[in-house]
Coordinates of N, CA, C and O in Angstrom, one line a residue:
M25 N 72.3 125.8 115.4 CA 72.0 125.7 114.2 C 70.6 126.6 114.0 O 70.0 126.6 114.8
A26 N 70.9 127.5 112.9 CA 69.2 128.2 113.4 C 68.2 127.4 112.6 O 68.1 126.8 111.4
K27 N 67.2 127.9 113.3 CA 65.6 127.8 112.5 C 65.0 128.6 111.5 O 65.6 129.9 111.3
I28 N 65.3 127.5 110.5 CA 64.4 127.9 109.1 C 63.2 127.8 108.7 O 63.1 126.6 108.9
V29 N 62.6 128.5 108.1 CA 61.2 128.8 107.9 C 60.6 128.7 106.6 O 61.1 130.4 106.2
L30 N 60.4 128.0 105.6 CA 60.0 128.4 104.6 C 58.2 128.7 104.4 O 58.0 128.1 105.1
Q31 N 57.8 129.1 103.3 CA 56.6 129.5 102.8 C 56.0 128.6 102.8 O 56.7 127.6 102.2
T32 N 54.7 128.0 103.1 CA 54.0 126.4 102.7 C 54.0 126.3 101.1 O 54.3 125.5 100.9
E33 N 53.7 127.5 100.6 CA 53.8 127.2 99.0 C 55.2 126.8 98.5 O 55.3 125.7 97.5
V34 N 56.3 127.4 98.8 CA 57.4 126.6 98.8 C 57.8 125.9 99.1 O 58.4 124.7 98.7
A35 N 58.0 125.1 100.4 CA 58.1 124.1 101.3 C 56.8 123.3 100.1 O 57.7 121.7 100.4
A36 N 55.8 123.1 99.8 CA 55.3 121.9 99.1 C 55.9 121.7 97.6 O 56.0 120.3 97.5
V37 N 55.8 122.7 97.6 CA 56.6 122.7 96.2 C 58.2 122.0 95.9 O 58.4 121.0 95.0
F38 N 59.1 122.3 96.6 CA 60.8 121.7 97.0 C 60.9 121.1 98.3 O 61.9 120.6 97.9
A39 N 60.2 121.0 99.2 CA 60.9 120.6 100.4 C 59.9 119.4 101.1 O 59.8 119.1 102.3
A40 N 59.1 118.8 99.9 CA 58.0 117.3 100.5 C 57.3 118.3 101.4 O 56.5 117.6 102.7
G41 N 56.8 119.5 101.3 CA 55.7 120.5 102.4 C 56.7 120.2 103.9 O 55.9 121.2 104.9
E42 N 58.0 120.3 103.8 CA 58.1 120.3 105.0 C 58.9 122.1 105.6 O 59.8 122.4 104.4
T43 N 58.1 122.9 106.0 CA 58.3 124.3 106.2 C 59.4 124.3 107.5 O 59.8 125.7 107.2
E44 N 59.6 123.5 108.2 CA 61.0 123.9 109.4 C 61.8 123.2 109.0 O 62.0 121.8 109.1
H45 N 63.5 124.2 109.0 CA 64.5 123.0 109.1 C 65.3 123.8 109.9 O 65.5 125.1 110.4
D46 N 66.1 123.0 110.2 CA 67.6 123.6 111.2 C 68.9 123.1 110.2 O 68.7 122.3 109.7
I47 N 69.5 124.8 109.9 CA 70.6 124.6 109.0 C 71.4 125.4 109.5 O 71.6 126.4 110.0
D48 N 73.0 124.9 109.6 CA 74.8 126.5 110.3 C 74.8 126.9 108.4 O 74.9 126.3 107.5
A49 N 74.3 128.1 109.0 CA 74.9 129.0 107.8 C 75.6 130.5 108.6 O 74.7 130.4 109.7
Q50 N 76.7 131.0 107.9 CA 76.9 132.2 107.9 C 76.0 133.4 107.8 O 75.9 134.6 108.3
N51 N 75.6 133.2 106.8 CA 75.0 134.5 106.0 C 73.7 134.3 105.3 O 73.9 132.6 104.8
V52 N 72.7 135.0 104.1 CA 71.6 134.0 104.0 C 72.3 133.6 102.5 O 71.3 132.6 102.0
R53 N 73.3 134.3 102.1 CA 73.4 133.9 100.8 C 74.0 132.0 100.6 O 73.4 131.1 100.5
Q54 N 74.9 131.7 102.0 CA 75.0 130.4 102.4 C 74.1 129.6 102.5 O 74.2 128.5 102.0
L55 N 72.9 130.6 103.6 CA 72.0 129.5 103.8 C 71.2 129.2 102.4 O 70.7 128.1 102.4
I56 N 71.0 130.3 101.4 CA 69.9 129.7 100.3 C 71.0 128.5 99.9 O 70.3 127.6 98.9
N57 N 72.2 129.0 99.4 CA 72.9 127.1 98.8 C 72.9 126.4 99.7 O 72.4 125.3 98.6
R58 N 72.9 126.5 100.8 CA 72.5 125.0 101.8 C 71.4 124.4 101.4 O 71.0 123.4 101.4
L59 N 70.5 125.7 101.1 CA 68.9 125.0 100.9 C 68.8 124.5 99.5 O 68.0 123.2 99.2
D60 N 69.6 124.8 98.8 CA 69.5 124.6 97.6 C 70.0 122.9 97.0 O 69.8 122.2 97.0
E61 N 71.3 122.8 97.9 CA 71.8 121.7 97.9 C 71.0 120.7 98.1 O 70.9 119.1 97.6
R62 N 70.6 120.7 99.3 CA 69.1 119.5 99.7 C 68.2 119.6 99.2 O 67.6 118.5 98.5
F63 N 66.9 120.6 98.4 CA 66.3 121.2 97.5 C 66.3 121.7 96.6 O 66.4 122.9 96.0
P64 N 67.1 120.6 95.3 CA 67.3 121.7 94.1 C 66.4 122.6 93.1 O 65.6 122.2 93.1
G65 N 67.0 123.2 93.0 CA 66.3 124.7 92.4 C 65.4 125.8 93.5 O 64.6 126.7 93.2
I66 N 65.2 125.1 95.1 CA 64.8 126.2 95.6 C 65.4 127.6 95.5 O 64.9 128.5 95.9
G67 N 66.9 127.6 95.4 CA 67.3 129.0 95.5 C 67.4 129.5 95.0 O 67.1 130.8 95.0
E68 N 67.0 129.3 93.6 CA 66.5 130.4 92.9 C 65.1 131.5 92.5 O 64.9 132.3 92.5
R69 N 64.2 130.0 93.5 CA 63.1 130.5 94.0 C 63.2 132.0 95.3 O 62.9 132.3 95.1
L70 N 64.0 131.5 95.9 CA 64.6 132.1 97.2 C 65.0 133.5 96.6 O 64.9 134.1 97.5
R71 N 66.0 133.8 95.9 CA 67.1 134.6 95.5 C 66.3 135.7 94.6 O 66.1 136.7 94.9
E72 N 64.7 134.8 94.2 CA 64.0 136.0 93.1 C 62.7 136.6 93.7 O 62.3 137.9 93.4
R73 N 62.0 135.8 94.2 CA 60.6 135.9 95.1 C 60.3 136.1 96.6 O 59.5 135.9 96.8
T74 N 61.3 136.1 97.0 CA 61.3 136.4 98.6 C 62.0 137.4 99.4 O 63.0 138.0 98.9
A75 N 61.2 138.0 100.5 CA 62.0 138.7 101.6 C 62.8 137.6 102.3 O 62.0 136.7 102.7
V76 N 63.4 138.4 103.4 CA 63.5 137.5 104.3 C 63.9 138.1 105.4 O 64.1 139.4 105.8
A77 N 63.4 137.4 106.7 CA 63.5 137.7 108.2 C 64.3 137.4 109.1 O 64.3 136.4 108.9
I78 N 65.2 138.2 109.5 CA 65.8 137.4 110.4 C 65.6 138.1 111.8 O 65.8 139.5 112.0
D79 N 65.6 137.2 113.2 CA 64.8 138.1 114.6 C 64.0 138.9 114.3 O 64.1 139.6 114.8
G80 N 62.9 138.7 113.1 CA 62.1 139.8 113.6 C 62.0 141.0 112.2 O 61.0 141.6 112.2
E81 N 63.3 141.3 112.0 CA 63.5 142.5 111.2 C 63.3 141.7 109.2 O 64.3 141.0 109.2
I82 N 62.2 142.3 108.9 CA 62.4 142.0 107.1 C 63.6 142.7 106.4 O 64.0 144.0 106.7
F83 N 64.8 141.7 105.1 CA 65.4 142.1 104.7 C 64.7 142.1 103.1 O 64.3 140.8 102.8
Q84 N 64.8 143.4 102.5 CA 64.4 143.0 100.8 C 65.7 142.7 100.1 O 65.6 141.7 99.4
D85 N 66.9 143.1 100.4 CA 68.1 142.6 99.6 C 68.9 142.1 101.1 O 69.9 142.6 101.4
P86 N 68.9 140.7 101.4 CA 69.3 140.3 102.5 C 70.7 139.5 102.4 O 71.5 138.7 102.9
L87 N 71.4 139.0 101.2 CA 72.0 138.0 101.0 C 73.3 138.1 101.7 O 73.5 136.9 102.5
L88 N 73.8 138.8 102.1 CA 75.1 139.2 103.0 C 74.6 139.5 104.5 O 75.8 139.6 105.5
Q89 N 73.3 139.3 104.8 CA 72.7 139.0 106.3 C 73.6 138.6 107.3 O 73.1 137.0 106.7
T90 N 74.0 138.6 108.3 CA 74.4 137.8 109.0 C 73.1 137.0 110.1 O 72.2 137.5 110.3
I91 N 72.7 135.4 109.9 CA 72.9 134.9 110.7 C 73.5 133.8 111.5 O 74.9 133.5 111.4
H92 N 72.9 134.2 113.0 CA 73.8 133.4 114.1 C 73.2 131.9 114.7 O 72.0 131.8 113.5
P93 N 74.3 131.5 114.9 CA 73.5 129.8 115.8 C 72.0 129.8 116.1 O 70.8 128.8 115.6
A94 N 71.5 131.0 116.8 CA 70.2 130.9 117.5 C 69.0 131.3 116.8 O 68.1 132.0 117.0
S95 N 69.5 132.1 115.3 CA 68.6 132.9 114.6 C 67.6 132.0 114.8 O 67.3 131.2 114.3
E96 N 66.1 132.8 114.2 CA 65.1 132.4 113.3 C 65.0 133.2 111.8 O 64.9 134.6 112.1
V97 N 64.9 132.6 110.7 CA 65.2 132.9 109.4 C 63.5 132.5 108.9 O 63.3 131.1 108.8
Y98 N 62.8 133.4 108.2 CA 61.6 133.2 107.9 C 62.0 134.0 106.3 O 62.3 135.4 105.8
F99 N 61.4 132.8 105.2 CA 61.6 133.4 103.8 C 59.8 133.5 103.8 O 58.7 133.0 104.1
L100 N 59.6 135.2 103.2 CA 58.3 135.7 103.5 C 58.3 136.3 101.7 O 59.2 136.6 101.0
P101 N 56.3 136.2 101.4 CA 56.4 136.5 99.8 C 57.2 138.2 99.7 O 56.9 139.1 100.8
M102 N 57.3 138.5 98.7 CA 58.3 139.5 98.2 C 56.9 141.1 98.0 O 55.9 140.5 97.3
I103 N 57.0 142.0 98.7 CA 55.6 142.4 98.8 C 56.5 143.9 97.6 O 57.5 144.5 97.9
E104 N 55.4 143.7 96.8 CA 55.6 144.8 95.9 C 54.7 146.0 96.2 O 53.6 146.1 96.5
G105 N 55.6 147.1 95.6 CA 55.0 148.2 96.0 C 54.8 149.3 94.6 O 55.3 148.8 93.5
G106 N 54.2 150.3 94.9 CA 53.4 150.8 93.7 C 53.3 152.4 93.6 O 53.6 153.1 94.3

């Protein structure tokens, strides 16, 4: 299972403060859906306001990015440019 790390703020609101989770998912879309099943409401927050780093590479539009069983996935604040 992949190691999933949530932002502290998101974990506090949706996951009783737990920032690290082990979840089996093949891509980011499936991962977000599984997190939303565990923590209702988190899916919308993660889809709209976060970037995702998978094994050290940051993706701004990550939904179809592959997640391997040994991957580390970090949800990060979306960086907005101007």
